[in-house]
Amino acid sequence: MRFLLFAEDAGAAAFVAAVATALRGRGFGARLVATATAAERLKGWGVECDLLRKSDTANQLLADCDVLATGTAINPYSMGLYLIDVAKWRKIPSIGLVDSHQHIGGRFRGDTDNPLAHAPDWILVPDMTAADNAARYGFNMEHTIVCGHPSFDRIRDRRAKLDVLGRAELRGRLLPDAGTRKVLVFAAEPSVNVYGGAYTRSSDYTLQGRPESMYRTAIVLDELLRFLSSLSEDIYTILRPHPASTDEELADFYGAFDMVARDDDIYDLLYAADITVGMSSILLLEAVLLGRPTFSILPRRSERAWCSSVLAGFTPSACTSEQIEKGLSRALRDLHIPDLAQVDAAYPQGAITRIVDVLCAIGRGTHVPMA
């Protein structure tokens, strides 16, 4: 069998990265095509791919293909959507690789209002939260497979190595200035959302922040810093800017933190810290997978649906100043370690093996393993 894999953005690249290598390892042809954004991320991981050219058409890319597996993105004009449409016309099995529970209703709608307008034959999702979201939008549950996420397995591998090293040793290396203080990492998020708009204050916000703060992250930071300033205990604080965050958004807050962590590889620091606090950042789930306590501060209750680890019950959340005071005080006091057996049940291990098994079964037209 010959597989065509496509990655549009960084999230899709993370999901697709190891799949082509695993397929080739089983003796199948596997061509990975990526946009410039995804290709840059793949290059950083040492994964070879073909760069999508302006002259490429879906028909040309599918010419030597028996099975299509495409990562997903919010871009309504993604080549992935054209590939799905042409694959259906050519009766080539199509699979959408969904890397997150978020925005499932927008991944296959293109420039329409129909979330199923460009739906593939199958979708592979990382967890039951994503599967439940897909069901709400009308996707066929018999063709929705929970596979875990390759990145989650990489984090588990990192956790196993760090467990051998030990948190005390790692903390001494990374955070010598912290002393005996508890260490809190705040995972910032950008003000611009995936649809090109901005996360700004709205009438349903239950957090207010300072009157002059208009953006979501700034309002949450205002509330967090106000809470921390009320504590008698001195907390060592680390600000983790999102890769898409700008200095303009965060410059006013840099001085309020003991450290600003910009490195791409943040996982050793999350492991060494006592708690990771954020909004709906994927870093909250990744900290949970590392076996560390987390806490989510959200400006309105509806945003709980944006964070997988909140929905799964691993990350406590707060949407008002009073909830922050009570909940984060408790979280800092108790430093609750997530039950890793429950975490592994919610986010299945062995994602690459499961994904490749499913792709091969779909290509052969044989029974597709559902779990």
XYZ file of C-alpha atoms in Angstrom:
371
model
C 0.000 0.000 0.000
C 1.029 3.574 -0.663
C 0.058 6.221 1.865
C -0.123 9.974 1.399
C 0.129 11.981 4.618
C -0.433 15.742 4.780
C 0.297 18.292 7.523
C -1.024 21.865 7.416
C 0.134 23.359 10.720
C 2.288 22.698 13.778
C -0.444 20.772 15.621
C -0.974 18.458 12.673
C 2.782 18.023 12.298
C 3.047 16.820 15.904
C 0.360 14.206 15.246
C 1.713 13.066 11.864
C 5.470 13.252 12.492
C 6.173 9.641 13.447
C 3.425 8.008 11.377
C 5.285 8.080 8.037
C 8.394 6.574 9.629
C 6.333 3.824 11.278
C 4.545 3.013 8.009
C 7.860 2.798 6.158
C 9.156 0.565 8.930
C 6.377 -1.874 8.100
C 7.370 -1.865 4.452
C 4.736 0.530 3.088
C 5.273 3.516 0.854
C 4.539 6.684 2.807
C 4.914 10.174 1.355
C 4.603 13.071 3.791
C 3.701 16.465 2.289
C 3.655 19.590 4.459
C 3.121 23.333 4.235
C 6.040 25.585 5.139
C 4.718 26.010 8.707
C 4.426 22.282 9.343
C 7.650 21.501 7.470
C 9.616 23.787 9.782
C 8.332 21.894 12.808
C 9.008 18.516 11.150
C 12.537 19.605 10.275
C 13.151 20.396 13.945
C 12.264 16.803 14.764
C 14.450 15.396 11.978
C 11.432 14.156 9.984
C 11.771 14.328 6.202
C 8.875 15.656 4.143
C 8.062 17.153 0.750
C 7.234 20.847 0.856
C 3.818 21.669 -0.607
C 4.273 23.806 -3.727
C 1.850 26.379 -5.088
C 1.610 24.362 -8.282
C 0.625 21.132 -6.503
C -2.959 19.947 -6.999
C -4.899 17.383 -4.998
C -5.172 15.180 -8.096
C -1.411 15.206 -8.602
C -0.670 14.439 -4.957
C -3.107 11.529 -4.926
C -1.898 10.050 -8.222
C 0.136 7.290 -6.556
C -1.930 6.933 -3.394
C -3.962 4.052 -1.955
C -4.805 5.689 1.400
C -4.968 9.372 2.415
C -4.317 10.474 5.999
C -4.388 14.219 6.562
C -3.792 16.292 9.635
C -6.434 18.918 10.294
C -6.437 22.696 10.682
C -8.842 25.612 10.941
C -7.700 27.027 7.569
C -10.907 26.849 5.466
C -8.849 26.502 2.287
C -6.411 23.867 3.511
C -5.054 21.481 0.894
C -6.132 18.753 3.325
C -9.781 19.495 2.545
C -9.218 19.354 -1.216
C -7.353 16.085 -0.774
C -10.308 14.589 1.126
C -12.786 15.677 -1.558
C -10.696 14.302 -4.422
C -9.941 11.088 -2.515
C -13.664 10.475 -2.108
C -14.237 11.112 -5.816
C -11.438 8.652 -6.641
C -12.716 6.162 -4.027
C -9.488 6.360 -2.028
C -10.050 5.829 1.722
C -9.591 9.135 3.589
C -8.669 9.594 7.253
C -8.579 12.836 9.224
C -5.953 12.921 11.986
C -7.456 15.185 14.666
C -4.803 16.302 17.148
C -7.075 17.980 19.734
C -10.644 18.091 21.032
C -10.804 21.807 20.246
C -12.453 23.297 17.134
C -13.632 19.947 15.762
C -16.658 21.701 14.301
C -14.360 23.894 12.210
C -11.810 21.397 10.951
C -13.792 19.997 8.015
C -16.300 22.729 7.235
C -14.094 24.708 4.843
C -15.784 28.013 4.013
C -19.258 26.646 4.769
C -21.362 26.442 7.942
C -21.551 22.644 7.703
C -19.013 20.898 10.019
C -19.258 17.777 7.811
C -18.838 19.537 4.442
C -15.408 17.966 3.829
C -15.557 15.161 6.394
C -13.295 12.183 5.590
C -14.359 8.549 5.758
C -12.729 8.153 9.182
C -11.344 10.394 11.897
C -8.703 9.455 14.452
C -8.838 11.448 17.696
C -6.541 11.607 20.751
C -9.074 11.026 23.539
C -12.726 10.510 24.470
C -13.236 14.254 24.958
C -12.465 14.719 21.257
C -14.671 11.766 20.319
C -17.574 13.206 22.309
C -17.109 16.587 20.599
C -17.102 14.896 17.208
C -20.351 13.134 18.060
C -21.988 16.450 18.908
C -21.155 17.714 15.434
C -22.618 14.647 13.749
C -19.519 12.634 12.894
C -20.073 8.887 12.492
C -19.054 7.318 15.812
C -18.481 3.952 14.158
C -15.779 5.637 12.103
C -14.284 7.701 14.958
C -11.296 5.972 16.582
C -9.637 7.035 19.867
C -5.913 6.490 19.268
C -4.082 8.649 21.798
C -1.510 11.182 20.600
C 2.121 10.498 19.591
C 3.239 13.610 21.495
C 1.671 12.260 24.677
C 3.801 9.127 24.381
C 6.922 11.251 23.900
C 6.065 13.093 27.111
C 5.558 9.789 28.930
C 8.996 8.678 27.734
C 10.447 11.937 29.043
C 8.683 11.416 32.380
C 10.237 7.959 32.762
C 13.735 9.382 32.238
C 13.104 12.284 34.596
C 11.787 9.920 37.264
C 15.200 8.233 37.236
C 17.010 11.578 37.524
C 14.673 12.839 40.269
C 13.002 16.197 40.775
C 15.456 17.372 43.425
C 18.434 16.905 41.108
C 16.633 18.535 38.186
C 15.408 21.444 40.279
C 18.928 22.098 41.527
C 20.156 22.331 37.947
C 17.328 24.410 36.489
C 16.184 26.531 39.425
C 19.118 27.219 41.756
C 17.651 30.607 42.713
C 14.342 29.133 43.854
C 15.804 27.737 47.056
C 13.133 25.970 49.095
C 10.273 28.055 47.682
C 7.406 26.429 45.824
C 7.736 26.927 42.069
C 4.772 27.998 39.928
C 4.872 28.097 36.112
C 2.249 30.184 34.315
C 1.543 29.103 30.726
C 0.515 32.196 28.756
C -1.587 32.161 25.596
C -1.662 34.613 22.672
C -4.313 37.281 22.284
C -5.032 36.348 18.654
C -7.216 33.284 18.174
C -7.177 30.651 15.421
C -9.882 32.484 13.471
C -7.821 35.668 13.288
C -9.807 37.532 15.943
C -8.699 38.546 19.419
C -9.511 37.167 22.852
C -10.851 40.348 24.432
C -12.950 41.154 27.468
C -16.656 40.448 26.977
C -19.840 40.910 29.000
C -19.834 37.295 30.215
C -16.387 37.519 31.819
C -16.480 36.581 35.486
C -12.904 37.785 35.998
C -12.223 41.496 35.744
C -8.488 42.099 36.194
C -7.363 45.726 36.005
C -9.716 48.143 34.222
C -7.109 48.873 31.549
C -6.579 45.166 30.707
C -8.638 44.202 27.672
C -7.125 40.873 26.608
C -7.844 37.447 28.059
C -4.291 36.582 29.101
C -3.690 39.988 30.706
C -6.908 39.757 32.728
C -6.000 36.297 34.012
C -2.457 37.426 34.836
C -3.874 40.392 36.752
C -5.965 38.026 38.840
C -3.126 35.556 39.389
C -0.652 38.238 40.475
C -3.232 39.824 42.763
C -3.753 36.436 44.428
C -0.015 35.736 44.752
C 0.585 39.162 46.295
C -1.947 38.335 49.026
C -0.060 35.230 50.164
C 2.220 35.216 53.163
C 4.265 32.505 51.441
C 6.831 33.607 48.831
C 6.297 31.656 45.595
C 8.999 31.416 42.906
C 7.158 32.314 39.701
C 7.985 31.538 36.071
C 6.227 33.061 33.068
C 6.100 30.832 30.015
C 5.157 32.943 26.943
C 3.310 31.124 24.178
C 5.403 30.871 20.976
C 2.804 33.138 19.323
C 2.736 35.671 22.176
C 4.337 39.064 21.608
C 6.417 41.285 23.869
C 3.732 43.938 23.481
C 1.208 41.617 25.120
C 3.405 40.530 28.021
C 6.035 43.236 28.585
C 4.103 44.751 31.499
C 4.210 41.395 33.305
C 7.830 40.295 32.822
C 9.035 42.153 35.908
C 6.425 40.506 38.126
C 7.955 37.034 37.601
C 11.216 35.628 38.909
C 11.957 34.014 35.553
C 10.740 34.124 31.932
C 11.108 30.728 30.202
C 11.240 30.960 26.409
C 12.967 27.685 25.463
C 11.065 25.450 23.053
C 11.659 22.450 25.312
C 9.727 23.271 28.474
C 9.092 19.781 29.837
C 12.023 19.502 32.259
C 10.921 22.783 33.811
C 7.285 21.638 34.120
C 8.508 18.461 35.811
C 10.741 20.372 38.224
C 8.030 22.918 39.123
C 5.566 22.312 41.931
C 2.546 23.387 39.875
C 1.685 24.601 36.367
C -1.049 27.220 36.128
C -2.629 28.306 32.864
C -5.899 28.861 31.066
C -6.567 26.270 28.367
C -2.993 25.719 27.173
C -1.959 22.226 26.070
C 0.861 22.618 28.619
C -1.669 21.895 31.365
C -2.396 18.460 29.899
C 1.297 17.888 29.228
C 2.105 18.703 32.861
C -0.560 16.190 33.905
C 1.105 13.571 31.669
C 4.386 14.387 33.440
C 2.644 13.586 36.715
C 2.601 17.149 38.042
C -0.152 19.259 39.682
C -1.995 21.815 37.536
C -4.575 24.576 37.912
C -6.627 26.471 35.326
C -7.795 30.096 35.641
C -10.470 31.002 33.111
C -12.219 34.357 32.605
C -15.592 32.655 32.029
C -17.014 29.230 32.799
C -17.762 28.345 29.168
C -14.017 28.143 28.500
C -13.727 24.995 30.605
C -14.684 23.204 27.378
C -11.437 24.445 25.810
C -9.169 22.497 28.170
C -9.050 18.716 27.906
C -7.458 18.121 31.318
C -10.131 20.291 32.991
C -12.917 18.346 31.283
C -11.272 15.057 32.244
C -11.097 16.102 35.904
C -7.309 16.227 36.250
C -6.959 20.022 36.385
C -9.023 22.043 38.906
C -10.311 25.335 37.524
C -11.491 28.731 38.741
C -13.593 31.369 36.984
C -13.960 33.995 39.740
C -11.584 35.762 42.119
C -13.115 33.890 45.056
C -12.588 30.540 43.309
C -8.969 31.439 42.591
C -8.388 32.305 46.247
C -9.909 29.069 47.514
C -8.920 26.702 44.718
C -5.374 27.816 44.062
C -4.663 28.134 47.783
C -5.753 24.514 48.155
C -3.777 23.445 45.076
C -0.591 25.078 46.378
C -1.098 23.558 49.805
C -1.930 20.016 48.730
C 0.030 19.776 45.424
C -2.202 16.949 44.274
C -0.366 14.490 42.014
C -2.644 13.125 39.278
C -3.392 9.398 39.301
C -1.297 8.256 36.350
C -3.341 5.089 35.865
C -6.419 7.266 35.334
C -4.445 9.613 33.095
C -3.305 6.713 30.921
C -6.864 5.436 30.706
C -8.094 8.847 29.524
C -5.221 9.377 27.065
C -4.298 5.963 25.612
C -0.669 4.927 25.317
C 0.946 3.445 22.225
C -0.538 5.973 19.811
C 1.786 5.324 16.857
C 1.196 1.565 16.878
C -2.548 2.088 17.173
C -2.659 4.728 14.413
C -0.637 2.606 11.992
C -2.739 -0.492 12.759
C -5.893 1.507 11.979
C -4.485 3.019 8.773
C -3.397 -0.397 7.502
C -6.755 -1.982 8.327
C -8.611 0.811 6.521
C -6.307 0.455 3.516
C -6.845 -3.298 3.373
C -10.562 -3.031 3.940
C -10.340 -5.353 6.937
C -11.755 -5.018 10.461
C -10.694 -1.699 11.998
C -9.599 -1.965 15.648
C -11.693 0.466 17.680
C -9.394 0.615 20.717
